[in-house]
Coordinates of C-alpha atoms in Angstrom, one line a residue:
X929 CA 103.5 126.8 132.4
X930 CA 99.7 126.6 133.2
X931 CA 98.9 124.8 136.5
X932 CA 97.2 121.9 134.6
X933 CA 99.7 120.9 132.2
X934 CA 103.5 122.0 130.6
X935 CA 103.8 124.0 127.1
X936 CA 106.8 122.0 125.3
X937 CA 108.6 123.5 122.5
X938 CA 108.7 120.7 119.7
X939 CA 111.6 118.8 119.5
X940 CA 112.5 119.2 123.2
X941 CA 112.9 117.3 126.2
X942 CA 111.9 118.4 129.5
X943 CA 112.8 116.7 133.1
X944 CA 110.0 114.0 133.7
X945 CA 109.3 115.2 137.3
X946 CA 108.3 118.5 136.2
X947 CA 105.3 117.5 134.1
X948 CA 102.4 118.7 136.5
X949 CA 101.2 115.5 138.3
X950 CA 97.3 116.0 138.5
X951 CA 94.8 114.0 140.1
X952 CA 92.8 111.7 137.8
X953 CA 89.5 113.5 137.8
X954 CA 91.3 116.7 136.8
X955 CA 93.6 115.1 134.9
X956 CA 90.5 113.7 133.0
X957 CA 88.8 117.2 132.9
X958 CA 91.8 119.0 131.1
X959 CA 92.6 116.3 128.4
X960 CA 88.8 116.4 127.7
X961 CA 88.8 120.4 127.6
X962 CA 92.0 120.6 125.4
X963 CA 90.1 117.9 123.2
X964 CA 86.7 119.5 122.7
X965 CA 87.0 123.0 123.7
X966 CA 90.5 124.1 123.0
X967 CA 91.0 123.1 119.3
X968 CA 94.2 120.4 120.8
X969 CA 94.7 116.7 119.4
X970 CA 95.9 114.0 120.8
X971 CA 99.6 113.5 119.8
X972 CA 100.1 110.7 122.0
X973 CA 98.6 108.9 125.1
X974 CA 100.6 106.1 126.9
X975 CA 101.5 104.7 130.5
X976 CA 104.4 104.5 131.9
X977 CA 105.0 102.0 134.3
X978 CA 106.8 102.8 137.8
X979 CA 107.8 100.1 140.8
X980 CA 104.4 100.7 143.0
X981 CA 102.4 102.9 140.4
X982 CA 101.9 103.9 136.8
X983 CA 102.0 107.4 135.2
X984 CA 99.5 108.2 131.8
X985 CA 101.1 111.2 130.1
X986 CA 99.2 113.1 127.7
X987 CA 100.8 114.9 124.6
X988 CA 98.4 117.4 122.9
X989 CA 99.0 119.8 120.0
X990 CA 98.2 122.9 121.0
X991 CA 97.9 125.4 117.9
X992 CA 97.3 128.5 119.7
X993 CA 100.5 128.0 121.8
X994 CA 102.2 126.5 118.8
X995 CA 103.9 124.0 121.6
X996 CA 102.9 120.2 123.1
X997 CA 101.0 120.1 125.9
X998 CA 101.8 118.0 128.7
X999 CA 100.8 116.4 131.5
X1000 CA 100.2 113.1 133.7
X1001 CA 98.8 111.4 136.1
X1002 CA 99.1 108.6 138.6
X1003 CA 97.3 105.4 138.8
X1004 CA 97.8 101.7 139.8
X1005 CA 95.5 99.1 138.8
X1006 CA 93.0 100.8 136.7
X1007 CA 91.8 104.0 134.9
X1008 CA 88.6 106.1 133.8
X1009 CA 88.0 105.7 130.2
X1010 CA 87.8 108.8 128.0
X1011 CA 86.4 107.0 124.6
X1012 CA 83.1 107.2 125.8
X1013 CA 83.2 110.9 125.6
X1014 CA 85.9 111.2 122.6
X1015 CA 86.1 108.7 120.2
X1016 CA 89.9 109.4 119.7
X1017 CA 90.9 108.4 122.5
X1018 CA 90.0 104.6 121.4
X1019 CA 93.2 103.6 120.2
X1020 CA 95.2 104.9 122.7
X1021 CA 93.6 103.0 125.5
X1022 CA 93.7 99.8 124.3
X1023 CA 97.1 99.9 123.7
X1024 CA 97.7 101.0 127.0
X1025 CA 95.4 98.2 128.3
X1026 CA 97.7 95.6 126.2
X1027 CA 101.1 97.2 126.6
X1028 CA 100.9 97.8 130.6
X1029 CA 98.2 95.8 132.0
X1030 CA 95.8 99.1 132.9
X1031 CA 92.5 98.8 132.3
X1032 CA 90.4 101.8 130.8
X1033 CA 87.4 101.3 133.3
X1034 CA 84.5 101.8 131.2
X1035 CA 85.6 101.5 127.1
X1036 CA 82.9 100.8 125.6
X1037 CA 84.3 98.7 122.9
X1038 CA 87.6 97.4 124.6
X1039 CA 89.1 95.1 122.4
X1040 CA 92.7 93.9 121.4
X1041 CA 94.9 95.9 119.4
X1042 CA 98.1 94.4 118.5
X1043 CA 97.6 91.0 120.2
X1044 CA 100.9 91.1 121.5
X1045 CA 100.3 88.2 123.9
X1046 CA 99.4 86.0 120.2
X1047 CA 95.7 84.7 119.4
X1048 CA 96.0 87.6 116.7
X1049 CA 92.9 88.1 115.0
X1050 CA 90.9 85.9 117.7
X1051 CA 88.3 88.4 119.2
X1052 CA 84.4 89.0 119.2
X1053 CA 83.7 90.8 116.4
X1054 CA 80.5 93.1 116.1
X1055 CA 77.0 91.3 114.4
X1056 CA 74.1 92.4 113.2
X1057 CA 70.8 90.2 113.5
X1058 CA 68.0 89.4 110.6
X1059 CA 67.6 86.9 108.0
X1060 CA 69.1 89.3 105.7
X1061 CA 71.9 90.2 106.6
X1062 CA 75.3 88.6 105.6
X1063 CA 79.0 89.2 106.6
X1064 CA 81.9 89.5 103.9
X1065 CA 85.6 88.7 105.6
X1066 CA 88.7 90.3 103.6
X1067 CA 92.4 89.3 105.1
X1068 CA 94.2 89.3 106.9
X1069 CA 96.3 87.6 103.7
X1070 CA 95.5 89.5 100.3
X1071 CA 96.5 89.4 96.9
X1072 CA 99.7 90.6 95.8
X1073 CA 101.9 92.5 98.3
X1074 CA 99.7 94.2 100.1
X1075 CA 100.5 93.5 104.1
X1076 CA 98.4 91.6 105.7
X1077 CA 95.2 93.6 107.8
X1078 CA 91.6 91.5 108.8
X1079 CA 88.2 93.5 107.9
X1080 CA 85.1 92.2 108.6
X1081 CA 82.0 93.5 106.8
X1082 CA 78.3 93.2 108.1
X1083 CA 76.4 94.1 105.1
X1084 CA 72.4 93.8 103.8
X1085 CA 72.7 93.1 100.3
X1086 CA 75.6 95.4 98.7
X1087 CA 75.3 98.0 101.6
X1088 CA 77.9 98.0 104.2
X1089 CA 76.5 98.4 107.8
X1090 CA 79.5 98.2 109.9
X1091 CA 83.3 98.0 109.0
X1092 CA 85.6 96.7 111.7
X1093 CA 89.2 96.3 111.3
X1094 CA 91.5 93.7 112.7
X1095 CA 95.4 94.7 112.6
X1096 CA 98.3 93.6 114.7
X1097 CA 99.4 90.8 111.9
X1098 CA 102.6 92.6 111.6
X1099 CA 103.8 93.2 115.5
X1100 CA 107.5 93.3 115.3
X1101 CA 107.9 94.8 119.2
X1102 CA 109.7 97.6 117.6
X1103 CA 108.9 99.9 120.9
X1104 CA 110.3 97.2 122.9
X1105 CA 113.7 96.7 120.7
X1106 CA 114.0 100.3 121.5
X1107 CA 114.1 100.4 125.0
X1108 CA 118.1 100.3 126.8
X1109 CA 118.9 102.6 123.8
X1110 CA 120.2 104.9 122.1
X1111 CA 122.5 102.4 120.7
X1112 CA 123.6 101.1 117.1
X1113 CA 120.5 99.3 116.5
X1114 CA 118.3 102.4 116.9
X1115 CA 118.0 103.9 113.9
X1116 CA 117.3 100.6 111.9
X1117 CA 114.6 99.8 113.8
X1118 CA 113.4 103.7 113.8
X1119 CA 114.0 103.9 109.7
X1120 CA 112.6 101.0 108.8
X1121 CA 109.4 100.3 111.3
X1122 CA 107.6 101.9 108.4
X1123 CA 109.4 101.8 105.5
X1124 CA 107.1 104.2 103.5
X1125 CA 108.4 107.3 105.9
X1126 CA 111.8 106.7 106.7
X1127 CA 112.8 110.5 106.1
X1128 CA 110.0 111.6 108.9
X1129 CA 111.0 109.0 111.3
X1130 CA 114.8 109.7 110.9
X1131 CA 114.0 113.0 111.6
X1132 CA 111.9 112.5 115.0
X1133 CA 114.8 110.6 116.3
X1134 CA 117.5 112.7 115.2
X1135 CA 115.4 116.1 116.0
X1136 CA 114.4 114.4 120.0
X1137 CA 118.6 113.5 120.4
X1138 CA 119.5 117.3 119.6
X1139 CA 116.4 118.9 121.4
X1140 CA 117.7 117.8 124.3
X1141 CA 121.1 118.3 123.9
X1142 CA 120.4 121.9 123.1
X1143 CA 121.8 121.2 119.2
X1144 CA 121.8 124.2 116.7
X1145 CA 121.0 122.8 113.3
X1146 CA 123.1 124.2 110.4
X1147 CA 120.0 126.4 107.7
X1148 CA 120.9 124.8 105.2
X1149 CA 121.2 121.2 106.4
X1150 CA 117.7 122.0 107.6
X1151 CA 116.7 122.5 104.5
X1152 CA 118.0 119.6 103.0
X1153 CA 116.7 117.7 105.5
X1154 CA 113.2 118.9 104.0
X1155 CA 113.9 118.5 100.9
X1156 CA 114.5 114.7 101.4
X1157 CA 111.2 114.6 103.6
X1158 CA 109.2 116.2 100.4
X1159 CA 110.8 113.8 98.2
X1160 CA 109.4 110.8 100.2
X1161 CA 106.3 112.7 100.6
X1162 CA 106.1 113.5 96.5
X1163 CA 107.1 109.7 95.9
X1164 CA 103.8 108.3 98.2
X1165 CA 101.2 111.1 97.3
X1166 CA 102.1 109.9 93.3
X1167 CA 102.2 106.1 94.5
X1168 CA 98.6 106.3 96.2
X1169 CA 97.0 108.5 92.7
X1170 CA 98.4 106.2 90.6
X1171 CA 96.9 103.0 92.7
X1172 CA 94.0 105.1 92.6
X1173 CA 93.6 105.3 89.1
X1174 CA 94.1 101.8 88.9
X1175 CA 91.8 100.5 90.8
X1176 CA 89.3 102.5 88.6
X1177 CA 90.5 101.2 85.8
X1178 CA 92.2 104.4 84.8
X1179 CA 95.3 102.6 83.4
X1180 CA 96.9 105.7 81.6
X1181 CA 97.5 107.8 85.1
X1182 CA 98.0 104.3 86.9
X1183 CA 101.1 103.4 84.3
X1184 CA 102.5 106.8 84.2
X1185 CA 102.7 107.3 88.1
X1186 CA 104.1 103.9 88.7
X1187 CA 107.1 104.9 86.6
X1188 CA 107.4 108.7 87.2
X1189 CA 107.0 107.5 91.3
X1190 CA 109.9 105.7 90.7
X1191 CA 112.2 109.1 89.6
X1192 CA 111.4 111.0 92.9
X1193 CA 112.8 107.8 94.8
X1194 CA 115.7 108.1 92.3
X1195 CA 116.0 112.1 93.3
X1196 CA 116.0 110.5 96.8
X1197 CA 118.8 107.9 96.0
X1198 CA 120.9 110.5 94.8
X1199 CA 121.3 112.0 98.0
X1200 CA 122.5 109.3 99.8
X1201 CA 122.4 106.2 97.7
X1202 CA 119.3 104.4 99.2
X1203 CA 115.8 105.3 97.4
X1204 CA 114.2 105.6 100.6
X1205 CA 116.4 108.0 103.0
X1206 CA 118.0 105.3 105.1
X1207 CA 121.1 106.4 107.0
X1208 CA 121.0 110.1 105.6
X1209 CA 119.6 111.6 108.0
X1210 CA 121.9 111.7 111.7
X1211 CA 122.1 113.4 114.8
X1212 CA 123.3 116.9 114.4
X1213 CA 124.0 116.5 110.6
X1214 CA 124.0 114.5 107.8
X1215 CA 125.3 111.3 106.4
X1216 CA 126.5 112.9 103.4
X1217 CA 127.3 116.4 102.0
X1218 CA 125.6 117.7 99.0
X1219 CA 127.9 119.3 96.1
X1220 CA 126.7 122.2 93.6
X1221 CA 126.8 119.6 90.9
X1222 CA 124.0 117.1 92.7
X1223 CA 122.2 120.3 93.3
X1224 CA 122.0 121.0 89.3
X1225 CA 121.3 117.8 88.5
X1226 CA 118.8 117.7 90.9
X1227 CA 116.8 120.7 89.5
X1228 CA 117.0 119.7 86.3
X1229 CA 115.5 116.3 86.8
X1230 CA 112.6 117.9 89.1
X1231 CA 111.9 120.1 86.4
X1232 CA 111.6 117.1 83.6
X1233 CA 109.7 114.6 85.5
X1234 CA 107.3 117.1 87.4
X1235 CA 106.3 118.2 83.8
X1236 CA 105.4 114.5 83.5
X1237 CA 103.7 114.0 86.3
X1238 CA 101.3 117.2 86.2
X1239 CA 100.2 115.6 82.2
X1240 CA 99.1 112.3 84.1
X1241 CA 97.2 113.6 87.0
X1242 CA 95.0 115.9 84.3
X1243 CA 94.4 113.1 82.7
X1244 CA 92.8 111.4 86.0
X1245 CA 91.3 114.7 87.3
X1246 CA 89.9 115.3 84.0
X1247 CA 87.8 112.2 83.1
X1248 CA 84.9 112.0 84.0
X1249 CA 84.6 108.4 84.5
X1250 CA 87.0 108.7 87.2
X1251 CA 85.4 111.5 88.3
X1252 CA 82.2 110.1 89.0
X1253 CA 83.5 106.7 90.5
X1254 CA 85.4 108.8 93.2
X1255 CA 83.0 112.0 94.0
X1256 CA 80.5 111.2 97.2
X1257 CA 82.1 107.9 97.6
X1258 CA 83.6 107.1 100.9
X1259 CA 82.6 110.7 102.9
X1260 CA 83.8 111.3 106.2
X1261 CA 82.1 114.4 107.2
X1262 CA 84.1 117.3 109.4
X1263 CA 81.4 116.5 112.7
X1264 CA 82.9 112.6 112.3
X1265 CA 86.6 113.7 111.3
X1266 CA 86.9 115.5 114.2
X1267 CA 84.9 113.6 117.0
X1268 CA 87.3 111.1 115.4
X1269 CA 90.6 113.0 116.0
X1270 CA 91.4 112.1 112.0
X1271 CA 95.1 113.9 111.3
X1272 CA 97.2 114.4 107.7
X1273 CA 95.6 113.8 104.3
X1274 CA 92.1 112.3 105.9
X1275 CA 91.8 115.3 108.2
X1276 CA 92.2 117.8 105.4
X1277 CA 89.9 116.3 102.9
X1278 CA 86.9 116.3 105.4
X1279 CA 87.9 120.3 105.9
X1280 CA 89.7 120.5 108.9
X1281 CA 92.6 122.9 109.3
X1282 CA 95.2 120.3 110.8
X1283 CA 98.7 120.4 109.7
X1284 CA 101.5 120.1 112.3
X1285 CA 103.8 122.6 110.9
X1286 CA 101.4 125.1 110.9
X1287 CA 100.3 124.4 114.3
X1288 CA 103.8 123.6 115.9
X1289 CA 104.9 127.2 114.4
X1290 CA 107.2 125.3 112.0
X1291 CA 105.8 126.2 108.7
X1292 CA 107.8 125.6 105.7
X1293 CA 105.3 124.8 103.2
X1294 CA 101.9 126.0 102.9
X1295 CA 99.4 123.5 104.1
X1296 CA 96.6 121.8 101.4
X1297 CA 93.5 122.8 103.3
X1298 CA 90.5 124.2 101.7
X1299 CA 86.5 123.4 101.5
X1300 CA 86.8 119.8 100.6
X1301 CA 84.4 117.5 101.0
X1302 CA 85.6 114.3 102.8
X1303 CA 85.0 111.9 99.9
X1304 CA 87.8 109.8 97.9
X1305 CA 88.0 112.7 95.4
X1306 CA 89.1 114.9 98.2
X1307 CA 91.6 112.6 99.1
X1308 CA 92.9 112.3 95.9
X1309 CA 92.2 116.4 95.6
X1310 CA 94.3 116.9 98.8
X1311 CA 97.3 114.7 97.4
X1312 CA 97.3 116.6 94.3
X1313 CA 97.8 119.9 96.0
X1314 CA 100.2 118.9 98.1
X1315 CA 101.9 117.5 95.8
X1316 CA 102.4 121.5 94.2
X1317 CA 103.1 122.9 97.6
X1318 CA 105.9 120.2 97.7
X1319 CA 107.4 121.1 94.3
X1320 CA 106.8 124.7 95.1
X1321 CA 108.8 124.6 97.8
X1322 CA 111.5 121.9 95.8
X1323 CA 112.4 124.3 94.0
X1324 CA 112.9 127.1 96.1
X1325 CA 114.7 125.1 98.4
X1326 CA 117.5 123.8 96.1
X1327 CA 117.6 127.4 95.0
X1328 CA 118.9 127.9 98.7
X1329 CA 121.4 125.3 98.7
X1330 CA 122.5 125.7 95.3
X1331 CA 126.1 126.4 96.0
X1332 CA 126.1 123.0 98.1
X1333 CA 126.0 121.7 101.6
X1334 CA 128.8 120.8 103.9
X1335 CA 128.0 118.9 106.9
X1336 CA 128.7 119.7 110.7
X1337 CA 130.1 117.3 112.8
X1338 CA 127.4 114.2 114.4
X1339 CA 126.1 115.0 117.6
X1340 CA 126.5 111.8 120.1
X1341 CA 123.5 109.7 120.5
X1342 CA 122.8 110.3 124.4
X1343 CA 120.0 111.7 126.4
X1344 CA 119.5 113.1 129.7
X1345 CA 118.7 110.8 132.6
X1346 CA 114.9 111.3 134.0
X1347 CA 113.5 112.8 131.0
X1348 CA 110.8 112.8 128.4
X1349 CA 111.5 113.9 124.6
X1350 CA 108.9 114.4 121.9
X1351 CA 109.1 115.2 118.3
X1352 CA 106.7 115.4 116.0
X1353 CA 107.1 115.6 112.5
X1354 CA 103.8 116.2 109.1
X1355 CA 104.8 113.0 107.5
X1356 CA 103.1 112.6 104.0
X1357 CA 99.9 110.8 105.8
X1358 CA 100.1 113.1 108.8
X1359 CA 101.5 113.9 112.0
X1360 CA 104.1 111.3 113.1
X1361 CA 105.0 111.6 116.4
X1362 CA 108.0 110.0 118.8
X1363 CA 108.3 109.9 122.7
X1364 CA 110.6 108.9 124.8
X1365 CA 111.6 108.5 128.5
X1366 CA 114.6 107.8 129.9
X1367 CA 115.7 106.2 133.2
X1368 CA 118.5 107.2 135.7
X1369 CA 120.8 106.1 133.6
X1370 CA 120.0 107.9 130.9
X1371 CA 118.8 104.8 128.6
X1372 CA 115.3 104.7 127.3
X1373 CA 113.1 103.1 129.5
X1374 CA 109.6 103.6 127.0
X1375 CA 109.5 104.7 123.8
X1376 CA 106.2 105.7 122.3
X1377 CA 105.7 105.6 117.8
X1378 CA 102.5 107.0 117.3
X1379 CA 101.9 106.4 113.6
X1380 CA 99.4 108.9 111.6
X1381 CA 97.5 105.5 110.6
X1382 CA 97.0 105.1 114.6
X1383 CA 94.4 108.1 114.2
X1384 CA 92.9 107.6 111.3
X1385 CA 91.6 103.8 110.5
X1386 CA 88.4 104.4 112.5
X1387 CA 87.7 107.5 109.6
X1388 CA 88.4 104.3 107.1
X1389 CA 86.0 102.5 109.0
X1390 CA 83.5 105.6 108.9
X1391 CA 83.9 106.3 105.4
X1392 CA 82.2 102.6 104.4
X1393 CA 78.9 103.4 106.7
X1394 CA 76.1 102.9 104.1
X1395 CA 78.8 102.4 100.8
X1396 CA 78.3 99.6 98.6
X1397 CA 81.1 97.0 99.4
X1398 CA 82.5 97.5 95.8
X1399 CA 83.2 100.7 97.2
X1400 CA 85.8 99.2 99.5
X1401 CA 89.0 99.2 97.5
X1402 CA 88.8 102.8 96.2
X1403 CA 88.2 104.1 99.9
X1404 CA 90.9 101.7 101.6
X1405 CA 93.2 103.2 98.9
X1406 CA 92.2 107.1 99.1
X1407 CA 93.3 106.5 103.1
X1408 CA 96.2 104.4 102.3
X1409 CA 97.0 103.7 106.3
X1410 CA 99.8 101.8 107.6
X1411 CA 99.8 98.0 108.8
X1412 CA 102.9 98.1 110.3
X1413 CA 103.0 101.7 111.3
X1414 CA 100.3 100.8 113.3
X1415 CA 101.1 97.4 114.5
X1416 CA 104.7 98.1 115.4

């Protein structure tokens, strides 16, 4: 353990009072240093409260140690603000602000969040001046099903100037359902407080409940467990190209993907009879075993519909029209990505090397980064490839479990007393990553869901800087974030 803050394995839990307790100028200094000197993100940033004072506890990712790095610090009333000097912290502290009541002394741009207190959507937006200038509002309610999400566009002509988005429509109080738990209710609320990545959720609560009982996992119920994870990531990666296409007009790939998207929920309903994960995926084990014959069927239907699927993404990546509505639209350079703290998909299309797996020393699957280019094609460049890693590994992996699985015995949902647990899992936008602290007792007393979408809509934000406003759909679509992820 350094001094300054505590090296966590993932997937762990470690007794709260050992976290080093700094003072908040040094606690300042480190999470600034891990930031921009020492290659760390930001996994998670959040207070929590105490009877006379509060504690801020910092999660990093730290790729050289392959581990979370920890620490806190005390305060009562107030804190410094660390935006000013790293844009990612942004988020974080105005959640903090809203949730507990601190104020980040010095944000430059403190505004509501999640406006958990109501008003939502009531706050003093950002202008421009000149005769000139005109302001385009989109939401929060749009067509079709999309959830519902304000953004408010200062524009001269067609060119956007400023993009700033207005969320917190969909605040559920999931955290704060959570709290007095583990109990029956907690993995509903877990599973479904973003239905798009059940699997990764189910595993962070799961993986934090055995972490700190010390659980050995069964290989080949970890394995299955991936496989289901790179079935839900397979089924959104295809979702988001085909929506792509179609918002480009490109009805052939849009058609095909909205079917074939539909087979690799199908693949996912076969293991445990709901098309998104729910209730597979349990403490120690599984729901349900997996028999030779599934296995078969399994990799006979990957091996039909992949074929499929690979026929309707040439198509897209091979016309040019497509081509030339997506390339240089929507860039997020690597300097903005990364002053940005961007993670997942967005992070890897602007060129950084961020993949949890990788950096938590849990690699499985090699991760899709290469020289891209930050644009919407290297979005939609970044989805494709991982979408090959993911079969790759498909196919190897039922390969390993072709004789079946049998499933271990559940693991009891308890936790220590006086003890934080973290787990962070590469969901199929990014790193998803879940906290917890308990009390005395043993019951959660916070619990912390820090969605990839909490990192990334500033990069949406960026990526309209100077676009044309028609520009808009393609880019909200080549981020794809979550409302309700986010708003929780």
């Amino acid at each position: 353990m350094n001094k300054n803050y505590l090296l966590l394995k993932n997937a762990s839990a470690v007794p709260f009072g050992s976290i080093p307790l700094l003072p908040e100028s040094e606690f300042d200094a480190v999470c600034l240093k891990s930031v921009r000197e020492e290659k760390c993100r930001i996994a998670a940033f959040f207070a929590v409260p105490r009877a006379e004072e509060n504690f801020l506890i910092a999660i990093f990712i730290d790729p050289a140690a392959k581990a979370l790095r920890v620490l806190r610090c005390a305060v009562r009333e107030k804190f410094t603000s660390l935006t000013a000097h790293y844009a990612g912290f942004n988020r974080f502290e105005r959640d903090i602000w809203e949730s507990s009541g601190l104020e980040p002394v010095g944000h430059p741009n403190l505004k509501p969040l999640r406006f958990p207190a109501g008003n939502i959507g009531e706050m003093d937006f950002f202008t421009m001046n000149g005769g000139a200038v005109h302001e385009v509002a989109v939401g929060p309610v749009h067509a079709g099903v999309i959830e519902p999400g304000h953004f408010r566009f200062e524009c001269m002509g067609e060119t956007v100037y400023s993009l700033e988005i207005s969320l917190g429509y969909q605040h559920r109080g999931v955290e704060k359902m959570l709290t007095g738990g583990p109990d029956k209710k907690m993995a509903h609320l877990i599973e479904s407080a973003a239905g798009d990545s059940s699997i990764a959720a189910a595993l962070n609560r799961c993986r934090m409940i055995e972490g700190a009982a010390g659980t050995e996992i069964p290989e080949k119920v970890v394995i299955l467990r991936r496989i289901a994870l790179e079935l839900e990531r397979c089924a959104n990666h295809i979702g988001d190209l085909g929506a792509l296409a179609g918002d480009v007009a490109f009805l052939p790939t849009a058609s095909f993907c909205g079917r074939i998207r539909g087979e690799y929920l199908n693949m996912t309903a076969e293991l445990c009879g709901n098309r998104f994960g729910r209730n597979f995926i349990v403490p120690g084990s599984l729901r349900y075993p997996v028999s030779a014959e599934k296995v078969a069927k399994l990799q006979t239907w990957l091996e039909k519909v992949s074929a499929e699927l690979w026929n309707a993404l040439e198509l897209m990546f091979n016309s040019p029209t497509v081509l030339d509505r997506l390339e240089n639209t929507g860039t997020v350079t690597p300097e903005t990505a990364g002053k940005l703290g961007l993670v997942g998909v967005a992070a890897r299309a602007s060129g950084l090397n961020v993949d949890s797996r990788t950096d938590l020393g849990e690699t499985y699957i090699a991760p899709a980064c290469g020289k891209y280019t930050g644009d919407v094609l290297s979005r939609a460049k970044v989805r494709y490839e991982e979408l090959k890693h993911s079969h790759d590994y498909l196919r190897m992996a039922l390969l390993q479990i072709r004789d079946g699985v049998e499933i271990p015995a559940e693991v009891p949902e308890i936790l220590p007393p006086e003890v934080l647990t973290v787990s962070v899992t590469e969901a199929w936008r990014g790193e998803l990553c879940h906290a917890a602290v308990t009390g005395s007792d043993g019951k959660i007393a916070l619990y912390k869901i820090i969605d990839p979408s909490m990192h990334n809509w500033e990069g949406l934000a960026m990526a309209l800087r100077n676009e044309e406003i028609a520009h808009f759909p393609i880019c909200n679509k080549s981020f794809n974030l979550s409302y309700c992820g986010h708003d929780l």
